[in-house]
PDB file of C-alpha atoms and ligand atoms in Angstrom:
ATOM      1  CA  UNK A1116       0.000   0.000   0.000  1.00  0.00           C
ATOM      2  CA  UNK A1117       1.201   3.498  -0.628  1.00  0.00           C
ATOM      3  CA  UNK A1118       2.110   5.647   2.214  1.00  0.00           C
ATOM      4  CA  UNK A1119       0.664   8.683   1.304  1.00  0.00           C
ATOM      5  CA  UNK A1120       1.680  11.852   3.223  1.00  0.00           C
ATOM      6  CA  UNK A1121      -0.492  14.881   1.672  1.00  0.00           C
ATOM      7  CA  UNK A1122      -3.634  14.662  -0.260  1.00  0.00           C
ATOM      8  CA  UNK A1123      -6.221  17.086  -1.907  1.00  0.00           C
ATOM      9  CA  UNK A1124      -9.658  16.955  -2.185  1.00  0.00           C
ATOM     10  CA  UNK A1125     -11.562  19.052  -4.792  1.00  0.00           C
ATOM     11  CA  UNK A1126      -8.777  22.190  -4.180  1.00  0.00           C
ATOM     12  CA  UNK A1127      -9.845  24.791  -6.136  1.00  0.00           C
ATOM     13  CA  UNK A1128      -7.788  27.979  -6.127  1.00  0.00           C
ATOM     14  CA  UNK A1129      -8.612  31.131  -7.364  1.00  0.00           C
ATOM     15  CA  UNK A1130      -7.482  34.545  -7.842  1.00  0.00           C
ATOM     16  CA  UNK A1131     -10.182  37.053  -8.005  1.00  0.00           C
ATOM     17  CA  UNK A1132     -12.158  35.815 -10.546  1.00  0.00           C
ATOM     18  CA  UNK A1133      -9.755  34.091 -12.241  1.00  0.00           C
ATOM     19  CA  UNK A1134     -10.389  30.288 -11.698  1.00  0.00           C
ATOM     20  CA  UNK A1135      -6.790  28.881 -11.802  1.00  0.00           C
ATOM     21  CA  UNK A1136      -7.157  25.283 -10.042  1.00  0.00           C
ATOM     22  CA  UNK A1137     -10.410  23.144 -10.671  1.00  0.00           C
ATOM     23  CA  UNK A1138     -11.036  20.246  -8.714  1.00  0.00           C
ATOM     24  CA  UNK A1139      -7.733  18.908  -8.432  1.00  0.00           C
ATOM     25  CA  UNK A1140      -7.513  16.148  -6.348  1.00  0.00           C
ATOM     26  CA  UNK A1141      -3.731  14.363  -5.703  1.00  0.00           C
ATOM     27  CA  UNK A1142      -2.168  12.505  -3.218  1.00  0.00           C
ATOM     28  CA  UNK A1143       1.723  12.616  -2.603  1.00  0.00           C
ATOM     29  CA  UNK A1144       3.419   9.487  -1.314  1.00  0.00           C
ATOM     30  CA  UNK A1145       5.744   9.378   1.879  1.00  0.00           C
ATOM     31  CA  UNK A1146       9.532   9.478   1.072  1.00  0.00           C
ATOM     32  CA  UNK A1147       9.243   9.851  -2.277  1.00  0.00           C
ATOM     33  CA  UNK A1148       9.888  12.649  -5.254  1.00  0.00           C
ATOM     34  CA  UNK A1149       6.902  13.982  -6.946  1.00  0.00           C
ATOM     35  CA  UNK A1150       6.939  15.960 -10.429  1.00  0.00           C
ATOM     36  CA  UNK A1151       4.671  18.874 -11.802  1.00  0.00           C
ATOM     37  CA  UNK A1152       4.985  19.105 -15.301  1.00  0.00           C
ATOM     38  CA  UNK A1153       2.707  20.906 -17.772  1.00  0.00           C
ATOM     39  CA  UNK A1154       2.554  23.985 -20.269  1.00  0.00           C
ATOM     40  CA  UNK A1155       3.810  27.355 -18.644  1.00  0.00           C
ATOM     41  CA  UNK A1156       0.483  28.897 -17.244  1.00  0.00           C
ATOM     42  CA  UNK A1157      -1.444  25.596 -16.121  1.00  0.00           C
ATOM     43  CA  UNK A1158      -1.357  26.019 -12.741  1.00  0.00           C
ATOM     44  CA  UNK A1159       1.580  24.050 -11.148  1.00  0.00           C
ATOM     45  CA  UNK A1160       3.194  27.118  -9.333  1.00  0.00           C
ATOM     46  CA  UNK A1161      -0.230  27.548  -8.018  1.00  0.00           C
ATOM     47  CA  UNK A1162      -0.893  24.272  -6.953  1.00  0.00           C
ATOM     48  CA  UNK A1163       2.810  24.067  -5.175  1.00  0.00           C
ATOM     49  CA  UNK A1164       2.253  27.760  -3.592  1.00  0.00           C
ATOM     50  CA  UNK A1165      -1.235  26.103  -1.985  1.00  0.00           C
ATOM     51  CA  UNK A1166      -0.329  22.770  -1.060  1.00  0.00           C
ATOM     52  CA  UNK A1167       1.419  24.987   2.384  1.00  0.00           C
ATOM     53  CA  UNK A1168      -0.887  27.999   2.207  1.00  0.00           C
ATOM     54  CA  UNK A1169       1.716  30.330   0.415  1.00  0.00           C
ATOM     55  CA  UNK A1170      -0.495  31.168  -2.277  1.00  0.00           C
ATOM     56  CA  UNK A1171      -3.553  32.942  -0.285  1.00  0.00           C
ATOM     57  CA  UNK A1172       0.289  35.366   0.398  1.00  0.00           C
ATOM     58  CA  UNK A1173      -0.645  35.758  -3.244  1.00  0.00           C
ATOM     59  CA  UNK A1174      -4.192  37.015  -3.284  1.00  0.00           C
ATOM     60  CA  UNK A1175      -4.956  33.719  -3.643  1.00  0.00           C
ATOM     61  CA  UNK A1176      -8.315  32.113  -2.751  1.00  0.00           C
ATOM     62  CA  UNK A1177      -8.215  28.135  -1.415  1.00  0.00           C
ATOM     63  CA  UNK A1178     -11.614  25.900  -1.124  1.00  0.00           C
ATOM     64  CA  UNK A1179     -11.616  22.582  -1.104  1.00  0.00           C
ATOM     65  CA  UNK A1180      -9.441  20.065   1.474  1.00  0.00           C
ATOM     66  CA  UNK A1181      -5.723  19.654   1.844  1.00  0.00           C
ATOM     67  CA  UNK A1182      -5.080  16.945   4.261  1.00  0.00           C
ATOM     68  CA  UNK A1183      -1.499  15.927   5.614  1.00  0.00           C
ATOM     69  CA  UNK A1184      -0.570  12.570   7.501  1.00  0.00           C
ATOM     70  CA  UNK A1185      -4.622  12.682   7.615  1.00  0.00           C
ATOM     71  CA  UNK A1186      -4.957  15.811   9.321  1.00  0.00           C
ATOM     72  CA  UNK A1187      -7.111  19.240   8.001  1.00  0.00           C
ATOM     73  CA  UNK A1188      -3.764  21.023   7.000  1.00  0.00           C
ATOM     74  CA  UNK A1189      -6.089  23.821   6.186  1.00  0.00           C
ATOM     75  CA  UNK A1190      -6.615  24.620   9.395  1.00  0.00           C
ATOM     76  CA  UNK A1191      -3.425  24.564  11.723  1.00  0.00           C
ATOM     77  CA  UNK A1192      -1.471  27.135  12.107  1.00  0.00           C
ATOM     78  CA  UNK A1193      -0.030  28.761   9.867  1.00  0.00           C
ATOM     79  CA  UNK A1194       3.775  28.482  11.497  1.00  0.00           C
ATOM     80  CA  UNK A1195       3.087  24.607  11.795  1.00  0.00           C
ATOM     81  CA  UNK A1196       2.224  24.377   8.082  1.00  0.00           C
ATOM     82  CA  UNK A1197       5.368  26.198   7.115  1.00  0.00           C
ATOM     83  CA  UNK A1198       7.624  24.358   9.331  1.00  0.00           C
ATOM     84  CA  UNK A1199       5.993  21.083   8.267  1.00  0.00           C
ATOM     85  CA  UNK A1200       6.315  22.054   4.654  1.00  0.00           C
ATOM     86  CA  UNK A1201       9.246  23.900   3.014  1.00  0.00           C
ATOM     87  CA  UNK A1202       9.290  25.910  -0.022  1.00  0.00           C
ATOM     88  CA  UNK A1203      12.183  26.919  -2.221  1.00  0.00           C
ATOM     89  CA  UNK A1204      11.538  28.855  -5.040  1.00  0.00           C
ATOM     90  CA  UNK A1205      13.163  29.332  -8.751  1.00  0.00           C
ATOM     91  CA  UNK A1206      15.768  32.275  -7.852  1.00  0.00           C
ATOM     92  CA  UNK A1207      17.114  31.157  -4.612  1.00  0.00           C
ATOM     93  CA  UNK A1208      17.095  33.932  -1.890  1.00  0.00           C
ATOM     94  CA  UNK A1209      19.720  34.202   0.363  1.00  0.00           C
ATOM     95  CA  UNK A1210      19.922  36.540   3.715  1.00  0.00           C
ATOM     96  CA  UNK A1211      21.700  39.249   3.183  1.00  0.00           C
ATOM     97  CA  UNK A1212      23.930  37.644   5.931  1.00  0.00           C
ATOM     98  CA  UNK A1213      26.882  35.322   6.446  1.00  0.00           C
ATOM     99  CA  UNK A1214      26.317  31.400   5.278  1.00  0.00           C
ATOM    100  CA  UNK A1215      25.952  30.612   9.372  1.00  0.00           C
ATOM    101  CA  UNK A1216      23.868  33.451  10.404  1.00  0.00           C
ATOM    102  CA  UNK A1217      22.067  32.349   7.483  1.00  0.00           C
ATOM    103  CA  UNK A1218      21.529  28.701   8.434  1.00  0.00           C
ATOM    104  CA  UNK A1219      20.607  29.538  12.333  1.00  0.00           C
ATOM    105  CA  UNK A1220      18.212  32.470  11.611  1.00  0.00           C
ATOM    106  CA  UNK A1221      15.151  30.249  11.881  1.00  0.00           C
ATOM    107  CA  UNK A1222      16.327  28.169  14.875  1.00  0.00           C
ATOM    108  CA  UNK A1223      17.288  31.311  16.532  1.00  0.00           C
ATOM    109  CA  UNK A1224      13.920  32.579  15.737  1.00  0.00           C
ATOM    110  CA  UNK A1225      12.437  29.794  17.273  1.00  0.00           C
ATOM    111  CA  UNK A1226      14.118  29.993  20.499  1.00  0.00           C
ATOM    112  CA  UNK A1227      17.510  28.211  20.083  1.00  0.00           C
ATOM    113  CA  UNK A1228      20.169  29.352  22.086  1.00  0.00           C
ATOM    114  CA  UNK A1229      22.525  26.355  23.032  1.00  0.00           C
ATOM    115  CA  UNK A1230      25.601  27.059  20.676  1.00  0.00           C
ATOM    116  CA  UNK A1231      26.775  23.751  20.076  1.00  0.00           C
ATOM    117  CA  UNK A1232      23.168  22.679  18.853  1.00  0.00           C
ATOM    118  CA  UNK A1233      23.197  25.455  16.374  1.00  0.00           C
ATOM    119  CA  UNK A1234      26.779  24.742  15.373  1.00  0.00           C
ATOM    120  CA  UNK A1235      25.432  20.931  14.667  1.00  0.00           C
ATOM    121  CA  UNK A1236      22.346  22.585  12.527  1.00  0.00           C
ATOM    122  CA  UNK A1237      24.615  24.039  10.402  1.00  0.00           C
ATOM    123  CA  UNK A1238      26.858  21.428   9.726  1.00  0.00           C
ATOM    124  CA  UNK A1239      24.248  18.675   9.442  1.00  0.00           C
ATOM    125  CA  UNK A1240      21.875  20.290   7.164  1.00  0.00           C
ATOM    126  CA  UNK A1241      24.994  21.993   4.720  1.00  0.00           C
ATOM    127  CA  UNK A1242      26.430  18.232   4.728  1.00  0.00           C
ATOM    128  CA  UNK A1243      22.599  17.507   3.574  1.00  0.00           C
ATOM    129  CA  UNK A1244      22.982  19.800   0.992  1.00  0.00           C
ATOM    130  CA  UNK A1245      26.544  18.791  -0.253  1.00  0.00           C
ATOM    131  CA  UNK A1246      27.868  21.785   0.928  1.00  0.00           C
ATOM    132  CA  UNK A1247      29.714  21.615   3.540  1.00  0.00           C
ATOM    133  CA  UNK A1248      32.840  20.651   2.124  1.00  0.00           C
ATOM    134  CA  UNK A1249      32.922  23.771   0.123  1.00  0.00           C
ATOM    135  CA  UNK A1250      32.086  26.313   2.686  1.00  0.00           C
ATOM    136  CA  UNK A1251      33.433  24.963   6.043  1.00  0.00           C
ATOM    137  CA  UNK A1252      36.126  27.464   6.050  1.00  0.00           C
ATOM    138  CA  UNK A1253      34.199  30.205   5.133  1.00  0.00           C
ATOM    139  CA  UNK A1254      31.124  30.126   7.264  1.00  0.00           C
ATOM    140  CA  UNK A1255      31.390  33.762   7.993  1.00  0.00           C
ATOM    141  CA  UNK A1256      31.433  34.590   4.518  1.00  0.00           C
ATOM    142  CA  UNK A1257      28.676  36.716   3.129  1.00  0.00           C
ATOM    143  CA  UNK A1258      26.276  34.069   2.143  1.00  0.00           C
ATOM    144  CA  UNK A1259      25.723  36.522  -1.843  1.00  0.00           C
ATOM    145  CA  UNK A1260      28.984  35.851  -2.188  1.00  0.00           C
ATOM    146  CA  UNK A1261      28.600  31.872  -2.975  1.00  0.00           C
ATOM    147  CA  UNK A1262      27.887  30.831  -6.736  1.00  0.00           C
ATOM    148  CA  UNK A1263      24.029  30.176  -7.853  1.00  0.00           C
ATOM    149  CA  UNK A1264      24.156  26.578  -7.710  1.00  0.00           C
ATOM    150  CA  UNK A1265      25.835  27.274  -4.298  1.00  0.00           C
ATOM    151  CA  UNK A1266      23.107  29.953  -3.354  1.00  0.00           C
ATOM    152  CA  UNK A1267      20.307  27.390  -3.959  1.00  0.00           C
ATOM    153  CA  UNK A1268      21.601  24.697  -2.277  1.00  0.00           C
ATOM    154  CA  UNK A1269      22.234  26.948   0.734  1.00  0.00           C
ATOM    155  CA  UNK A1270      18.858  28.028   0.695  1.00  0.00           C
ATOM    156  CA  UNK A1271      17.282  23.946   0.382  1.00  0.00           C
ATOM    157  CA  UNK A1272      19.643  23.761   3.140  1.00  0.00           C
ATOM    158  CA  UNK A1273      18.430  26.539   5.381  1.00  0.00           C
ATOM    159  CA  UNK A1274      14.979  25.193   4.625  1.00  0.00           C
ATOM    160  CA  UNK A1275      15.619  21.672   6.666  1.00  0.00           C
ATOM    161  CA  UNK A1276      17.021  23.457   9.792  1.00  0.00           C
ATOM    162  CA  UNK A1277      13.346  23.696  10.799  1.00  0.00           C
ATOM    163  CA  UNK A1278      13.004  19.977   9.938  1.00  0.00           C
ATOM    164  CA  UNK A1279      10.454  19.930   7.729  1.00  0.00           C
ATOM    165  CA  UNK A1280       8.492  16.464   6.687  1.00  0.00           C
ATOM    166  CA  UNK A1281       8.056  18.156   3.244  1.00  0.00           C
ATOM    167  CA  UNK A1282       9.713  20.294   0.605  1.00  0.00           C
ATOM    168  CA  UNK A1283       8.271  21.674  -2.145  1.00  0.00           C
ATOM    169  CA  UNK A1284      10.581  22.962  -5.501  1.00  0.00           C
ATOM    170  CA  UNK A1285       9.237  25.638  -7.451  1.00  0.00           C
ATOM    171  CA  UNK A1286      11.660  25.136 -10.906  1.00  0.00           C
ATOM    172  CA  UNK A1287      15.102  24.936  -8.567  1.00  0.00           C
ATOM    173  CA  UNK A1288      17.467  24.403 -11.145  1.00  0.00           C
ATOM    174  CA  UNK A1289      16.470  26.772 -14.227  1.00  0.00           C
ATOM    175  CA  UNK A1290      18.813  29.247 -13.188  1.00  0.00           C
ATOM    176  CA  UNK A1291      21.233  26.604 -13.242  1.00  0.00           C
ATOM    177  CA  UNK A1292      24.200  25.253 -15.297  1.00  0.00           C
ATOM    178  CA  UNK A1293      24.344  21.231 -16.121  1.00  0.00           C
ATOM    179  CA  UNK A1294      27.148  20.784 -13.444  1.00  0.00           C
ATOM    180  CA  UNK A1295      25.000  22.714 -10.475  1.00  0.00           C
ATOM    181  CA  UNK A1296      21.984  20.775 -11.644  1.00  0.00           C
ATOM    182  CA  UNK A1297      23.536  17.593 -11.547  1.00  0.00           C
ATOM    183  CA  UNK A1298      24.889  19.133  -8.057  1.00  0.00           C
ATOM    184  CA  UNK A1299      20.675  19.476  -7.061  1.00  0.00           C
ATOM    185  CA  UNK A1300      19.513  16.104  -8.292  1.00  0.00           C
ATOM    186  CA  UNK A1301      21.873  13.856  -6.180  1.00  0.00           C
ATOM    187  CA  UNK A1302      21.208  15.976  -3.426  1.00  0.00           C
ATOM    188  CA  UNK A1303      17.411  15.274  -3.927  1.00  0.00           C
ATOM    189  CA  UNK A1304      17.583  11.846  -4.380  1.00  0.00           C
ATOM    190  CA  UNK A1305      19.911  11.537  -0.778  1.00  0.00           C
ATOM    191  CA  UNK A1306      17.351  13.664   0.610  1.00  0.00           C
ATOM    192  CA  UNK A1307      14.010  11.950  -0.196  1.00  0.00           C
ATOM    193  CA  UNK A1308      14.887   8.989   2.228  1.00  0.00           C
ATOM    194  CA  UNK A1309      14.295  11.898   5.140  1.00  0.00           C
ATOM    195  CA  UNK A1310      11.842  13.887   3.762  1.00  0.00           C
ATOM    196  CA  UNK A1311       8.658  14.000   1.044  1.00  0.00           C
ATOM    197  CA  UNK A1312       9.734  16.271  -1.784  1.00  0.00           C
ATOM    198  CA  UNK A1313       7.421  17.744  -4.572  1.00  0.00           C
ATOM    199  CA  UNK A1314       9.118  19.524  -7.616  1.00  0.00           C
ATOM    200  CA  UNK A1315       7.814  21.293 -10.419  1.00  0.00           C
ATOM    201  CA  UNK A1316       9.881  21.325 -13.504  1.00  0.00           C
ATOM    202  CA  UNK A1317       9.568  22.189 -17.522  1.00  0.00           C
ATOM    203  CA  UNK A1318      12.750  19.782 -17.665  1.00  0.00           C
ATOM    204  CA  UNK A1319      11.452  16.266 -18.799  1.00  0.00           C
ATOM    205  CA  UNK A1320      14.571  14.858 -18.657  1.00  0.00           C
ATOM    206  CA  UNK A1321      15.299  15.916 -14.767  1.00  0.00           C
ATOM    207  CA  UNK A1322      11.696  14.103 -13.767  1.00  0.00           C
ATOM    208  CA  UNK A1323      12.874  11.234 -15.621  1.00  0.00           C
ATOM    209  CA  UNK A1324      16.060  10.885 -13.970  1.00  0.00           C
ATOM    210  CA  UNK A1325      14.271  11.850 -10.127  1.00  0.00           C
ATOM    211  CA  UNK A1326      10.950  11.377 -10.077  1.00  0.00           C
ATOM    212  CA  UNK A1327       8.500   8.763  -8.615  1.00  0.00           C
ATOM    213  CA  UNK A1328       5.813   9.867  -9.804  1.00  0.00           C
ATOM    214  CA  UNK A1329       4.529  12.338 -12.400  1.00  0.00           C
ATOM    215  CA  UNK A1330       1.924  14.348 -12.176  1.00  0.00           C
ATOM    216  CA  UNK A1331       0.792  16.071 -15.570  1.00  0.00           C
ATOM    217  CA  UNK A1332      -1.046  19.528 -15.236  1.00  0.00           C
ATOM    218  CA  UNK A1333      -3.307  21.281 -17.875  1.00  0.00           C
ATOM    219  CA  UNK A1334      -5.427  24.463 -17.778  1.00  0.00           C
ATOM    220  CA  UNK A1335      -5.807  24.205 -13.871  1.00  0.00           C
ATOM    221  CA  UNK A1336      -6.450  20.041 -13.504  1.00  0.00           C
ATOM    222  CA  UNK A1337      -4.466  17.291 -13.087  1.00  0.00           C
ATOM    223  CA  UNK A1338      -4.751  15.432 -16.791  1.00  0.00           C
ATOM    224  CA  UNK A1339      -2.670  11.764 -15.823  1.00  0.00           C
ATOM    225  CA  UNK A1340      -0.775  10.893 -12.670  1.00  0.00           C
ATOM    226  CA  UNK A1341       1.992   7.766 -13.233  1.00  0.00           C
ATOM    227  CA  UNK A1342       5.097   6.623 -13.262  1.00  0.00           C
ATOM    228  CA  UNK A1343       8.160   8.626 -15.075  1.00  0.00           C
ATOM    229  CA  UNK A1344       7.747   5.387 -17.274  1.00  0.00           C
ATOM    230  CA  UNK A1345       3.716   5.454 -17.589  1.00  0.00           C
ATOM    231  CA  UNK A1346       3.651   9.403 -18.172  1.00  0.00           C
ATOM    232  CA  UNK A1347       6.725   9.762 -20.519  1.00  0.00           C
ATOM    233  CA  UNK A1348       6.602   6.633 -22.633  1.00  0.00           C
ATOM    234  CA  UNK A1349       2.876   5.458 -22.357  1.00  0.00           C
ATOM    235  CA  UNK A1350       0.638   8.098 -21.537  1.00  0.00           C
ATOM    236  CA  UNK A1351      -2.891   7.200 -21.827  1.00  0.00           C
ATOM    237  CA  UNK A1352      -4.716  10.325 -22.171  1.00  0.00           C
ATOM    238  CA  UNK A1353      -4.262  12.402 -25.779  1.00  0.00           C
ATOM    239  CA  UNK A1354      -3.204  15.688 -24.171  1.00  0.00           C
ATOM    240  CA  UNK A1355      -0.336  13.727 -22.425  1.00  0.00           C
ATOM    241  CA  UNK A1356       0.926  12.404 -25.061  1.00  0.00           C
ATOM    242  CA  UNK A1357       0.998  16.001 -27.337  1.00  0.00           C
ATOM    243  CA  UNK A1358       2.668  17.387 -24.481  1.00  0.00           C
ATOM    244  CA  UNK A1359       5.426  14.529 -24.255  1.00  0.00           C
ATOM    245  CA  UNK A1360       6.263  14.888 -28.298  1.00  0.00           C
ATOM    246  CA  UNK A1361       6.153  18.410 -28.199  1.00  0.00           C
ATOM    247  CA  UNK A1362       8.576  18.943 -25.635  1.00  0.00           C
ATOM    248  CA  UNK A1363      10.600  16.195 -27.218  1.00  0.00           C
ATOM    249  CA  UNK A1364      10.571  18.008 -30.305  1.00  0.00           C
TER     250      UNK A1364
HETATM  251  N1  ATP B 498      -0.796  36.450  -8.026  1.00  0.00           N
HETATM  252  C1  ATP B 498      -1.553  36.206  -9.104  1.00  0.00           C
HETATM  253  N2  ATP B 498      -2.659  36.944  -9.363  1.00  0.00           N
HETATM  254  C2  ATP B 498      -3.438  36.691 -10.426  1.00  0.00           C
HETATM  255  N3  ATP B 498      -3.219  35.695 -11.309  1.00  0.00           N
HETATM  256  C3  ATP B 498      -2.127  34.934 -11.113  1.00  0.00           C
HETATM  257  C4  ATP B 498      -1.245  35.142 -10.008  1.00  0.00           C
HETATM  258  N4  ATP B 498      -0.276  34.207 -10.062  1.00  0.00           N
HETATM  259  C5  ATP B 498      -0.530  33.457 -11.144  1.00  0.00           C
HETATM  260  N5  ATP B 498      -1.644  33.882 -11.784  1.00  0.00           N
HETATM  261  C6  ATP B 498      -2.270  33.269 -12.968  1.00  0.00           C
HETATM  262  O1  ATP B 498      -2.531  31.916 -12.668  1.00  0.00           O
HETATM  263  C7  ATP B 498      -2.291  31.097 -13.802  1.00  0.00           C
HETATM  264  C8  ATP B 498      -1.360  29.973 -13.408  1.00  0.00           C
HETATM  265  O2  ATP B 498      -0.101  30.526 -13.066  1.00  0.00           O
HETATM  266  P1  ATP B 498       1.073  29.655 -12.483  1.00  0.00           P
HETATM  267  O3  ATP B 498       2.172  30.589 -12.145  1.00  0.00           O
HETATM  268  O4  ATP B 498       0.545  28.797 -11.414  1.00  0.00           O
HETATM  269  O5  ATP B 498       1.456  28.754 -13.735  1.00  0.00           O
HETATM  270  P2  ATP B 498       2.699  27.778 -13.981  1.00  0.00           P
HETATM  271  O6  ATP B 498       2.166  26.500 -14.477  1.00  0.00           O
HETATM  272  O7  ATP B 498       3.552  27.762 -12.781  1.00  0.00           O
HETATM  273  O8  ATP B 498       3.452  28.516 -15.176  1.00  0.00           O
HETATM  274  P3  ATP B 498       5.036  28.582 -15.499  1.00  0.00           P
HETATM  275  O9  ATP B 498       5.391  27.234 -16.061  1.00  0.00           O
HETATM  276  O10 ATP B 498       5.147  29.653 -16.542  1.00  0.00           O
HETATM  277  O11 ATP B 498       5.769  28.923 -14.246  1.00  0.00           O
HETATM  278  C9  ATP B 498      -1.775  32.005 -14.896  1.00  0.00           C
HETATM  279  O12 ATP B 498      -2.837  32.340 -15.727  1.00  0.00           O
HETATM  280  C10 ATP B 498      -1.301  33.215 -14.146  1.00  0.00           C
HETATM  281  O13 ATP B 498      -1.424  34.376 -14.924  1.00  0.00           O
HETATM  282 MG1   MG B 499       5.506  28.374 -12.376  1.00  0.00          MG
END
């Protein structure tokens, strides 16, 4: 049986009167990498910016039910859901501050004072991230001056200090060269044995090579759900399968 960790019911999200998600109902299994694919405008940015309440930040409207480990996620608070859920988006965003201050700003915030802990935060979660090797002699370095592909995996970093259970990807490596991407991926796939992670991407390949499970988006709904292997070399549905050979073309 799957081990499902988050699941929607009939969400429907909309801005104003713009209708952007219908009905779309998913579930995400436990441990393992999810992919949002779909034409530019379908929704999946939306869909990733609800699934922890981000997108009502947005001027974004949610109905419908978002349940996680079988709990009303709707309705917690809003610091559990974004503790419990991670979100790193496209650009990555680093604190204008050194790559520590960086990494203990949110325990900190939270109340942690004991040194040594935060000193093991840091170094557990940038050895999570693959970069610890590269930074441990410069932890007091401004945390701007680091590469992009460095950047982003600081900031995936500094989003497991809080320990999330899940971590959603908003497009983390189009920014990125081939060598930081491949850099992003292995970290991924280490990191999915700890937590759940959902990813959007317009890069076929890079769901082929990480995902689980596919999840193809169109005009607000979820079209086909599968395997990489189900959605990329037998999809069922005709819009699937125009997507797949136009992006292969
Ligand atoms: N804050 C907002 N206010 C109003 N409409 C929005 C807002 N954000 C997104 N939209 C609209 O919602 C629709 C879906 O946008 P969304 O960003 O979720 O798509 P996407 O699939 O992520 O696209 P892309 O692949 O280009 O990133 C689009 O029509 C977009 O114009
Ligand atoms: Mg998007």
């Amino acid at each position: 049986m799957k081990d499902i960790i988050l699941r929607t019911e009939n969400l429907c999200v909309n801005y104003g009167k713009k209708d952007i998600l219908k009905n779309i109902d998913a579930s995400f299994e436990k441990n393992k990498i999810t992919a949002l694919i779909g034409p530019s405008g379908c929704g999946k940015s939306t869909f990733l910016k609800s699934l922890n309440k981000t997108v009502e930040e947005y001027g974004g409207k949610i109905s419908g039910n978002i349940c996680i480990n079988g709990s009303d996620m709707l309705s917690m608070p809003l610091q559990k859901i974004r503790n419990t859920i991670g979100m790193v988006f496209q650009t990555p965003v680093v604190f204008p501050f050194s790559i520590y201050k960086n990494m203990t700003y949110a325990p900190i915030y939270y109340g942690e004072k004991n040194k040594e802990r935060l000193d093991e935060i840091v170094v557990s979660n940038l050895k999570k991230s693959g970069l610890y090797d590269e930074v441990k002699e410069n932890l007091n370095m401004q945390a701007s001056k680091l590469s992009g592909g460095q950047q982003q995996r600081l900031v995936i970093a500094r989003c497991l200090t809080v320990d999330p259970e899940i971590i959603l990807l908003d497009e983390p490596c189009s920014a990125l060269d081939i060598k930081n991407t491949a850099h992003i991926e292995k970290m991924l796939l280490e990191l999915k044995s700890e937590y759940t992670i959902i990813i959007v991407t317009h890069n076929l390949a890079q769901a082929k090579r990480i995902a689980d499970n596919v999840i193809f988006m169109e005009e607000g709904t979820i079209v086909e759900t599968g395997t990489p292997d189900e959605i990329f070399n037998h999809p069922v549905d005709s819009r699937t399968q125009e997507y797949i050979m136009y992006m292969k073309n």
